[in-house]
CSV table of C-alpha atoms and ligand atoms in Angstrom, one decimal:
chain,number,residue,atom,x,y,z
A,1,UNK,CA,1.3,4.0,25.6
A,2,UNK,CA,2.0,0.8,23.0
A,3,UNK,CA,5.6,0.7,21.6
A,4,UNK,CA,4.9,0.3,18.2
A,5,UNK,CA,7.6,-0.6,15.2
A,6,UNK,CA,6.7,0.6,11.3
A,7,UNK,CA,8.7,-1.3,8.8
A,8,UNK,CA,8.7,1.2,5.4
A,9,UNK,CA,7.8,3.9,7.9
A,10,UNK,CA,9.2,6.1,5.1
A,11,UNK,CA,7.4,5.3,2.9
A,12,UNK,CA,3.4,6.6,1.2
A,13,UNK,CA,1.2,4.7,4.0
A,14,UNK,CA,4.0,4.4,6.2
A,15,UNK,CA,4.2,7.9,6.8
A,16,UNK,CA,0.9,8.7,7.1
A,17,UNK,CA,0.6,5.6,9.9
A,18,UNK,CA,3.3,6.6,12.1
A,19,UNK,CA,1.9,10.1,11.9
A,20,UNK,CA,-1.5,9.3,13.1
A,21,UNK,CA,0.0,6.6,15.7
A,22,UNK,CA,1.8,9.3,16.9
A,23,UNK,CA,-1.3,11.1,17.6
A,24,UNK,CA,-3.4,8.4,18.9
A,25,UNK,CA,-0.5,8.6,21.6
A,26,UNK,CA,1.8,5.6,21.1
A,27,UNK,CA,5.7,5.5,20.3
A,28,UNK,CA,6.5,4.9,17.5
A,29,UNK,CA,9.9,3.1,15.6
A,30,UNK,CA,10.1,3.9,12.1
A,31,UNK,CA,12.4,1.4,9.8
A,32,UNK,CA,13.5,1.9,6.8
A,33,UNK,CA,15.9,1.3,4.4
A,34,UNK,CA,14.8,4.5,2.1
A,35,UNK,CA,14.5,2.6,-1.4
A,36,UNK,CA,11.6,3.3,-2.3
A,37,UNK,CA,10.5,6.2,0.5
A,38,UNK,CA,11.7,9.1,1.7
A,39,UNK,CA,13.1,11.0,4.8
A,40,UNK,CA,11.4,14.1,3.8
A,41,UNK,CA,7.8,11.9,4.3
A,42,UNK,CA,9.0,11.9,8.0
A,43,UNK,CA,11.1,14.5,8.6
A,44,UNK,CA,8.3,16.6,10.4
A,45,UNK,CA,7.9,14.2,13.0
A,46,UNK,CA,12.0,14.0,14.2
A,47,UNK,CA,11.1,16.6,16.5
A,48,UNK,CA,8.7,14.1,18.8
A,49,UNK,CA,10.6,12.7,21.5
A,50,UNK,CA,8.1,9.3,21.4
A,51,UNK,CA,9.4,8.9,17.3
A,52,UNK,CA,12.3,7.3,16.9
A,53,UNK,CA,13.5,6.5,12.9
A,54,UNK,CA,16.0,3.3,11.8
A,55,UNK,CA,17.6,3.1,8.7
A,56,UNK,CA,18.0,-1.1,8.2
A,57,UNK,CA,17.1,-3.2,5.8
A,58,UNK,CA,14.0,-5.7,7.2
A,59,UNK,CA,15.7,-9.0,5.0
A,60,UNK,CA,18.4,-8.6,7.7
A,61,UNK,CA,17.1,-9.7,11.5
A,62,UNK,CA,15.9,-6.7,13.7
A,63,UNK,CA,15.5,-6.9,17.4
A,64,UNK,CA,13.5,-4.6,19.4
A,65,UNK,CA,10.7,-4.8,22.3
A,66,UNK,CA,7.3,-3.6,21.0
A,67,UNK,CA,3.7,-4.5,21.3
A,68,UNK,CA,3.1,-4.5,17.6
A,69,UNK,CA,4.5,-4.6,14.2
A,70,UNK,CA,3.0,-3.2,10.9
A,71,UNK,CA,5.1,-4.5,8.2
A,72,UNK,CA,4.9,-2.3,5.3
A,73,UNK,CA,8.1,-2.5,3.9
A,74,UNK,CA,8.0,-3.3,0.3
A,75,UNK,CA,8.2,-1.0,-3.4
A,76,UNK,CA,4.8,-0.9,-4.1
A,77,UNK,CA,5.0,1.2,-7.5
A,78,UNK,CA,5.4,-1.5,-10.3
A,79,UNK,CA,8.4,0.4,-11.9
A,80,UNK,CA,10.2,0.2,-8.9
A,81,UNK,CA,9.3,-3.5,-7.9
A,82,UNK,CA,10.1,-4.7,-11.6
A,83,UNK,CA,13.6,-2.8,-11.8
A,84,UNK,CA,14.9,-4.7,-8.4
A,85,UNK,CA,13.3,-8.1,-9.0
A,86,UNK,CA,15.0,-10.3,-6.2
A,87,UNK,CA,15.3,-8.0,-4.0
A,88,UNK,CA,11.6,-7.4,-4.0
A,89,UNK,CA,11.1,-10.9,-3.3
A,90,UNK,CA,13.7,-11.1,-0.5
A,91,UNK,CA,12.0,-7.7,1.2
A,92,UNK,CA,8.7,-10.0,1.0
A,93,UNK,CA,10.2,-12.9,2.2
A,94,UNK,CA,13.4,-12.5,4.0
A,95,UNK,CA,11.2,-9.5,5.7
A,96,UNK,CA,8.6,-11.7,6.4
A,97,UNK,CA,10.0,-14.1,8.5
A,98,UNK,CA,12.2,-11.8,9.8
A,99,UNK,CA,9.8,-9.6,11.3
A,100,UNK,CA,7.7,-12.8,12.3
A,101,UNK,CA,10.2,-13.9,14.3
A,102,UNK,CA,10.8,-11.1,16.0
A,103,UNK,CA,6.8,-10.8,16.8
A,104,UNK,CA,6.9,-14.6,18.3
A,105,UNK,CA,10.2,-13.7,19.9
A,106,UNK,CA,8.5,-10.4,21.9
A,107,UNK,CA,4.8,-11.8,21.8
A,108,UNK,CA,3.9,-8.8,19.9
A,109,UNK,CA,0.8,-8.6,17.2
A,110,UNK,CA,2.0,-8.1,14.0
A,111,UNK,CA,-0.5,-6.8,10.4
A,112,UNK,CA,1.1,-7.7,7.2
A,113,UNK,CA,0.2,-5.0,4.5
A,114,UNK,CA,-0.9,-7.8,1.4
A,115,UNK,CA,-2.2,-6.3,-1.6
A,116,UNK,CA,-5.0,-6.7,-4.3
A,117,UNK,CA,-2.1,-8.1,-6.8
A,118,UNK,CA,-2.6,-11.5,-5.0
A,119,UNK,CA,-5.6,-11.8,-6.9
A,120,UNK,CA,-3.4,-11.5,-10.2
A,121,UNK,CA,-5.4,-10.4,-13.5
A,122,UNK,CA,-9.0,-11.4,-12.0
A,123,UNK,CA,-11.5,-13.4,-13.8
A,124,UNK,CA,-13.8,-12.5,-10.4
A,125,UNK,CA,-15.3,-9.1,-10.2
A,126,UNK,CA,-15.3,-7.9,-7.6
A,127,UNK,CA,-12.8,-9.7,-5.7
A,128,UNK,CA,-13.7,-11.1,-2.2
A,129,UNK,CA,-11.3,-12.9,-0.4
A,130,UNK,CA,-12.4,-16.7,-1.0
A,131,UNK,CA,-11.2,-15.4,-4.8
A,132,UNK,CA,-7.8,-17.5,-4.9
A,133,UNK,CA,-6.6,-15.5,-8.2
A,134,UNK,CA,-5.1,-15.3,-11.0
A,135,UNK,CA,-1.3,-14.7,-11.4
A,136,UNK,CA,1.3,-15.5,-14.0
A,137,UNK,CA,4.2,-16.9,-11.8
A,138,UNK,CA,6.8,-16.2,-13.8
A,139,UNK,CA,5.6,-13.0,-15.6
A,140,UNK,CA,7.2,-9.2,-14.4
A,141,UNK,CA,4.6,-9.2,-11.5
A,142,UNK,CA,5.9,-12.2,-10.1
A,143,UNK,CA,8.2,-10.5,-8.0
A,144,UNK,CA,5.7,-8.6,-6.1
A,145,UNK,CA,2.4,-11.0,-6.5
A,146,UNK,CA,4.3,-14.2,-5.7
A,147,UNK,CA,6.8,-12.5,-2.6
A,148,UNK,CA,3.4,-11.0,-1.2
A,149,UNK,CA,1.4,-14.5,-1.9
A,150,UNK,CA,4.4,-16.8,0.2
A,151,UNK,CA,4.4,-13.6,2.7
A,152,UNK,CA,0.6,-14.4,3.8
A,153,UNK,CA,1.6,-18.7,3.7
A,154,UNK,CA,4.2,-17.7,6.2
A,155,UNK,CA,2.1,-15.3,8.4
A,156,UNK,CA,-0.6,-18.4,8.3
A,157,UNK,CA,1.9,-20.9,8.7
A,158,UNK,CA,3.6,-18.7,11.8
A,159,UNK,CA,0.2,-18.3,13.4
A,160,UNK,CA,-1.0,-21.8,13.1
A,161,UNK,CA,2.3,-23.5,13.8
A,162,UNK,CA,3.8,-21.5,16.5
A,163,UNK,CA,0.5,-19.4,17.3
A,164,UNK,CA,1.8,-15.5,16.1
A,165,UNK,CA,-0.6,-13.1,16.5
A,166,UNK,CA,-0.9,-12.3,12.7
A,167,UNK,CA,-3.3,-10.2,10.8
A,168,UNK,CA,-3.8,-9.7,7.1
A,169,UNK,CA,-4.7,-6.8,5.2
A,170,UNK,CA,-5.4,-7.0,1.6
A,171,UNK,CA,-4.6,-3.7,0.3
A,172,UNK,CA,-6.1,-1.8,-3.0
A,173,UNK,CA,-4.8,0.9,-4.9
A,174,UNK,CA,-4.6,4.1,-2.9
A,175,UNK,CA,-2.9,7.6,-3.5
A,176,UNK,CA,-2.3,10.6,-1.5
A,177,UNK,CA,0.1,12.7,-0.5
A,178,UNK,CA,3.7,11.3,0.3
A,179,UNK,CA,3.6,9.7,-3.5
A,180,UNK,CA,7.0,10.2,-4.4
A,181,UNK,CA,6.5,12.2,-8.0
A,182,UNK,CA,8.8,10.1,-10.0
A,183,UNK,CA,8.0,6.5,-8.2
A,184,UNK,CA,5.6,5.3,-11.5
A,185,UNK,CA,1.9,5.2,-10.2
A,186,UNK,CA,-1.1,6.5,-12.4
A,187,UNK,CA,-2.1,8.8,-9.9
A,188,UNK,CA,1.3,10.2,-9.4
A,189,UNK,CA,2.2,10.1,-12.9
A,190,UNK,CA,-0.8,11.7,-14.6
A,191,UNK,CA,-1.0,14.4,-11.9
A,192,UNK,CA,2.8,15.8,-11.9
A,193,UNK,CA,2.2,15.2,-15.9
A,194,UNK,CA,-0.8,17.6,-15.6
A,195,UNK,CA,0.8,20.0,-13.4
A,196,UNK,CA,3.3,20.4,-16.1
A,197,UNK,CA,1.2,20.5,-18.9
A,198,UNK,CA,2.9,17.6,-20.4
A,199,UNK,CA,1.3,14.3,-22.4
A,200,UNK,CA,-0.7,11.8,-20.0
A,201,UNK,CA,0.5,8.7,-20.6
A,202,UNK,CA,-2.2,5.5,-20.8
A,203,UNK,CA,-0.6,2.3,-21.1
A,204,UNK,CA,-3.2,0.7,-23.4
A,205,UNK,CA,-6.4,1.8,-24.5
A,206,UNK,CA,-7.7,3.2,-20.6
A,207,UNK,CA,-10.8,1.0,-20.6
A,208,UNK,CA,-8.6,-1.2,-17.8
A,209,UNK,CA,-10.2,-0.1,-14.1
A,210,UNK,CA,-8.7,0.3,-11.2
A,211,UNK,CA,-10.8,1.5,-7.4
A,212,UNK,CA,-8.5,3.8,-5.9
A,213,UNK,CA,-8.7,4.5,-2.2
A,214,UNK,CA,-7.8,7.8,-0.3
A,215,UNK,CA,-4.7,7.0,2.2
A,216,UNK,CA,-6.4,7.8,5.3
A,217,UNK,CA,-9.1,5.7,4.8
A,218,UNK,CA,-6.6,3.1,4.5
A,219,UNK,CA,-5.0,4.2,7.7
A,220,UNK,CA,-8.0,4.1,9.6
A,221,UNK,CA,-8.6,0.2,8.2
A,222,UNK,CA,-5.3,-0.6,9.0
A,223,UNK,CA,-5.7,0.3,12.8
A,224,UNK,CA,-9.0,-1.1,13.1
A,225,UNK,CA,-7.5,-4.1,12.0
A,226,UNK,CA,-5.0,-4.4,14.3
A,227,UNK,CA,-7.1,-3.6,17.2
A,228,UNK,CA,-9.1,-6.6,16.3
A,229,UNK,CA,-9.2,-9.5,19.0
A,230,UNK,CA,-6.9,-12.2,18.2
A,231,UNK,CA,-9.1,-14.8,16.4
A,232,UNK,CA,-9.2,-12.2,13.6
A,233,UNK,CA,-6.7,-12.8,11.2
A,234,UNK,CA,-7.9,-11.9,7.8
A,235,UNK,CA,-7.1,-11.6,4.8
A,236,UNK,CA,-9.4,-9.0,4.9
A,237,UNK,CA,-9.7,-6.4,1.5
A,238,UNK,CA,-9.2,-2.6,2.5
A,239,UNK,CA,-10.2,-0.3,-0.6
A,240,UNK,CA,-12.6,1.7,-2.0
A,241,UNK,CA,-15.1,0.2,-4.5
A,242,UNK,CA,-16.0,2.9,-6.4
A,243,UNK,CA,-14.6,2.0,-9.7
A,244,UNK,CA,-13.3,3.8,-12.7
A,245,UNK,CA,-11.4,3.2,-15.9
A,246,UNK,CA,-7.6,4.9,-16.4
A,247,UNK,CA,-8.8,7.1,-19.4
A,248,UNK,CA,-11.7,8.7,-16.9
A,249,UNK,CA,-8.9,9.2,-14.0
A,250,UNK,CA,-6.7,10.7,-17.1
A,251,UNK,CA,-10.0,12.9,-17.9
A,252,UNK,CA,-10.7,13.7,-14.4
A,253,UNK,CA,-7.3,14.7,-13.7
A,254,UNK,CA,-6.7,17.6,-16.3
A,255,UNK,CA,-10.2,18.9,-15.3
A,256,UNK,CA,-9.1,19.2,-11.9
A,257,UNK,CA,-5.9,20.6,-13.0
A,258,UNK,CA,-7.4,22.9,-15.2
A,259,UNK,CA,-4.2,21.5,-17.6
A,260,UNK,CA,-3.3,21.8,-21.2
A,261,UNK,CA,-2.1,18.2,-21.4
A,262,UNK,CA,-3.2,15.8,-24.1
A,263,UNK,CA,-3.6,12.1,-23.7
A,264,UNK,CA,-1.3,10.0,-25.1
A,265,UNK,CA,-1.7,6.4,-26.0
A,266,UNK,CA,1.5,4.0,-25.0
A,267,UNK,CA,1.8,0.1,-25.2
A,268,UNK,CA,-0.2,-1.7,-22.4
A,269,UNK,CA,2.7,-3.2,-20.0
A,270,UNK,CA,2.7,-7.0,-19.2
A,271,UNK,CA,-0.1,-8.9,-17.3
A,272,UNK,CA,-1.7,-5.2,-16.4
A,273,UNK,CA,-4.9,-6.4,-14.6
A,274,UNK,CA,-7.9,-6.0,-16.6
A,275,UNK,CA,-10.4,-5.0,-13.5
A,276,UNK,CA,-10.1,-4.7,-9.8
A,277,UNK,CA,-12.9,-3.8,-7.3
A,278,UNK,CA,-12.4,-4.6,-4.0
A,279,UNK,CA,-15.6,-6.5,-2.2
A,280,UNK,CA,-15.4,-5.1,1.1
A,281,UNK,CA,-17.9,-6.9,3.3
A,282,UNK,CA,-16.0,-8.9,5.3
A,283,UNK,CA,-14.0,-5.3,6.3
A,284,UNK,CA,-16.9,-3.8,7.0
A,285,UNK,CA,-18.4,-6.5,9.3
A,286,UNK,CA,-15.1,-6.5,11.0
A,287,UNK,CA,-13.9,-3.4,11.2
A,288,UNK,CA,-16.5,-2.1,12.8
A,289,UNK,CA,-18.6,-0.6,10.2
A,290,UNK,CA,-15.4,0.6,8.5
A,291,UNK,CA,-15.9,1.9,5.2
A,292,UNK,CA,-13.9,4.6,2.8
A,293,UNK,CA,-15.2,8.0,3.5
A,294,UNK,CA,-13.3,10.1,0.8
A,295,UNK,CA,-14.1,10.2,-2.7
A,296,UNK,CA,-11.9,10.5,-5.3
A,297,UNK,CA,-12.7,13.9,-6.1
A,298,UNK,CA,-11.6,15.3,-2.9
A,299,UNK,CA,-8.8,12.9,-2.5
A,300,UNK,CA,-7.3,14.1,-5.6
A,301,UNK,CA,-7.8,17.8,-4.9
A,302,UNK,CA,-5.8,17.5,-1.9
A,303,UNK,CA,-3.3,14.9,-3.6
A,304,UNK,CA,-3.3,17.8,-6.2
A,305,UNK,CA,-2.4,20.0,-3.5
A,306,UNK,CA,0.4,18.0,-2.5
A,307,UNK,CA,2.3,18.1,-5.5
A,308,UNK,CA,2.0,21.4,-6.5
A,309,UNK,CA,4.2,22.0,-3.4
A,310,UNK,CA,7.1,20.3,-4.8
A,311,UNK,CA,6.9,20.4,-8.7
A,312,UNK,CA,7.3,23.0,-10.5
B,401,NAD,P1,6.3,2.8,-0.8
B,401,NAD,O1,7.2,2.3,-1.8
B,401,NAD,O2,6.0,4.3,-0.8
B,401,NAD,O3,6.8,2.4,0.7
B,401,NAD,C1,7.5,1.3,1.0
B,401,NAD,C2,8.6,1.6,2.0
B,401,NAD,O4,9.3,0.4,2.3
B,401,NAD,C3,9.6,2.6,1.4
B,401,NAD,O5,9.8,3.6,2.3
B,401,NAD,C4,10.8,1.8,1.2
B,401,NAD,O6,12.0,2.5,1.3
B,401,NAD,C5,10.7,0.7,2.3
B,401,NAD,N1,11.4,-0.5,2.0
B,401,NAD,C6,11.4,-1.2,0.8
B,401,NAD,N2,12.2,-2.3,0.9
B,401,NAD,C7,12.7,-2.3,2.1
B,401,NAD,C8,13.6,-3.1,2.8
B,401,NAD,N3,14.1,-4.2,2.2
B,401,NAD,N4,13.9,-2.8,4.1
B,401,NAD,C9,13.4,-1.7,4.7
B,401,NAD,N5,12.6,-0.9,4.1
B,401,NAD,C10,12.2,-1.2,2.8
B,401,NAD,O7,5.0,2.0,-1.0
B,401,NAD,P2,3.5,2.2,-0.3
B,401,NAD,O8,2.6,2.5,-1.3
B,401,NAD,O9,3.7,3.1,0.9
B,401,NAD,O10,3.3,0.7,0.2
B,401,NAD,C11,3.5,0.3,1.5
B,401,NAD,C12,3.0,-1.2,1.7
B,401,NAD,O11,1.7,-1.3,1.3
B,401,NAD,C13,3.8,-2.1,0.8
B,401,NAD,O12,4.1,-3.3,1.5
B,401,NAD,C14,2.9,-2.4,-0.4
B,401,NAD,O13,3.1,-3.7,-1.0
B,401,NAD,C15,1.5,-2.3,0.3
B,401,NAD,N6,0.5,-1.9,-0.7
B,401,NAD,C16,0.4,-0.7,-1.2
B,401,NAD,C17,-0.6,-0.4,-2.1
B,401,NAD,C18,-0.8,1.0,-2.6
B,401,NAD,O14,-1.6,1.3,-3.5
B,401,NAD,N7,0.0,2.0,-2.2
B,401,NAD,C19,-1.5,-1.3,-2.5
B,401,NAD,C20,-1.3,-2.6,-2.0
B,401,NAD,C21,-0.4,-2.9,-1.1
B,402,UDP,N1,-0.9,3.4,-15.9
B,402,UDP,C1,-1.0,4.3,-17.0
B,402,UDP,N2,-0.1,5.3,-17.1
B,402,UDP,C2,0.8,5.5,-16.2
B,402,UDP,C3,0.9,4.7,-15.1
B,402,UDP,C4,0.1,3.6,-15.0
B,402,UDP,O1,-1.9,4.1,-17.9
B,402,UDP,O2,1.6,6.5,-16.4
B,402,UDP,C5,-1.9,2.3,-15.8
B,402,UDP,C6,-1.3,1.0,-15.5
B,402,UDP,O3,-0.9,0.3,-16.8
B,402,UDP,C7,-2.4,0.2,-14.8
B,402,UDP,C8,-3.0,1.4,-14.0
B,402,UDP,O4,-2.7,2.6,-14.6
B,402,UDP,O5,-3.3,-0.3,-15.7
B,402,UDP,C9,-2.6,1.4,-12.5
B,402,UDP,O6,-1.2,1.4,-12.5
B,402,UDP,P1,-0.4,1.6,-11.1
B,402,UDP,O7,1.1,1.4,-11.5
B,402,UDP,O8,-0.7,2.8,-10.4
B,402,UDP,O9,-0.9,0.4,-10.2
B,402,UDP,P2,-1.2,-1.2,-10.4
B,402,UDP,O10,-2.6,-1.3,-10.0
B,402,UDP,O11,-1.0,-1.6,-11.8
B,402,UDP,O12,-0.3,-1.9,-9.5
């Protein structure tokens, strides 16, 4: 049994990790400082006696003896990263080397959940991970796509200086239930819009794509990852290629719905990547043959599901 410590266990992945670690029979420590999550995500698994659940805050030092560390802890939703600016950066940073320590400390491997933002507003489609990127430093992003950038220099620098057992996940978009209904993602947003008949909003004209992945296809990248023998470090892109524009996800999600909504057209937001399609060979030759096996009907059916459980 591996002793195995979740930072933003709380949160959408998070909870959908420590669930299936659970299962795969480890313990497992959930941390969280619940700003962005939720208790309710992980309030079904209190009951195990190999869960255990933490409420700190990973830009403070946290000491523990565990094999492994997935650090997850950061507001992923861009209306929740852009209303706490600073202290998205100091969760990226702060948490970084925080949690980095701690992994040198206990000799324990430690994943660092990256992101597709690193890649900025691409002008290489699809992106593979040579792509360096394309980000405005000091635009509304920043926050996120600069905190997560210094995040993977540290986790480099960590395992090159002092040797840490680092691995790097790349992360696309991805959905599912345990999306808070209010937390300001497309999928989130246009579904609980649907469900309530009300206006989808598109922030521009909906020709901008996104590739959105189903969370346990994620999951399962995630542990392949970290089961990976040592020399592996990444960055390696998790995600699912198959790509489609905002107004077809707005389209796709009233049929499924069977809603009355109408689209509406609102102002595009700052720097709001054009395009972004993961290039997953490198996972795939990795991981073991990994690839996404849900499509994004099915995923959204049961993301569909989800919601209408708890809006009205
Ligand atoms: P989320 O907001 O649902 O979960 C993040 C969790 O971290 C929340 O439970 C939150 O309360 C917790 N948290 C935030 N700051 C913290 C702090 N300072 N200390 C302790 N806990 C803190 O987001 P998510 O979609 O589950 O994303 C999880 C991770 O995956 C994030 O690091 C995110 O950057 C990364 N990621 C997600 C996506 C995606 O599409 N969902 C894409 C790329 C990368
Ligand atoms: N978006 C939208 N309407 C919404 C929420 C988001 O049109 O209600 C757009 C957003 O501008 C972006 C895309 O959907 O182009 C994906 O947004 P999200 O916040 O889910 O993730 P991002 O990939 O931008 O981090």
């Amino acid at each position: 049994m591996k002793k195995i410590l979740v930072t933003g266990g709380a949160g959408f992945i998070g909870s959908h990790l420590c669930e299936r670690l659970l299962n795969e029979g480890n313990e497992v420590i959930c941390l969280d400082n619940y700003s962005s999550g939720s208790k309710d995500n992980i309030i079904h698994l209190l009951d195990n006696p190999y869960f255990e659940l933490v409420r700190h805050d990973v830009t403070i030092p946290f000491f523990i003896e565990v094999d492994e560390i997935y650090n997850l802890a950061c507001p992923a939703s861009p209306v929740q990263y852009q209303n706490a600016p600073i202290k998205t950066i100091k969760t990226s940073i702060m948490g970084a080397i925080n949690m980095l320590d701690l992994a040198l400390r206990v000799g324990a491997k430690i994943l660092q959940a990256s992101t597709s933002e690193v890649y900025g507003d691409p002008d290489v489609h699809p992106q593979p991970e040579t792509y360096w990127g394309r980000v405005n430093p000091i635009g509304s992003r920043s926050c996120y796509d600069e905190g997560k950038r210094c995040a993977e220099s540290l986790f480099v620098n960590y395992h090159e200086q002092n040797n840490a057992r680092i691995k790097i996940v790349r992360i696309f978009n991805t959905y599912g239930p345990n999306m808070q209904p209010d937390d300001g993602r497309v999928i989130s947003n246009f579904i609980v819009q649907a469900l309530q008949d009300k206006p989808i909003t598109i922030y521009g004209n909906g020709n901008q794509t996104r590739s959105f992945q189903y969370v346990d296809d994620l999951v399962d990248g995630l542990i392949r990852m970290m089961n990976t023998p040592d020399e592996i470090i990444g960055p390696v892109n998790i995600g699912n290629p198959s790509e489609f524009t905002i107004l077809e996800l707005a389209q796709k999600v009233i049929k499924l719905t069977s809603s009355k909504s109408t689209i509406e057209f609102h102002e595009r937001t700052a720097d709001d990547p054009m395009q972004r399609k993961p290039d997953i060979t490198k996972a795939e030759e990795l991981l073991d043959g990994w690839q996404p096996k849900i499509n994004l009907d099915d995923g959204l059916r049961s993301t569909i599901d989800y919601f209408k459980k708890i809006v009205q």
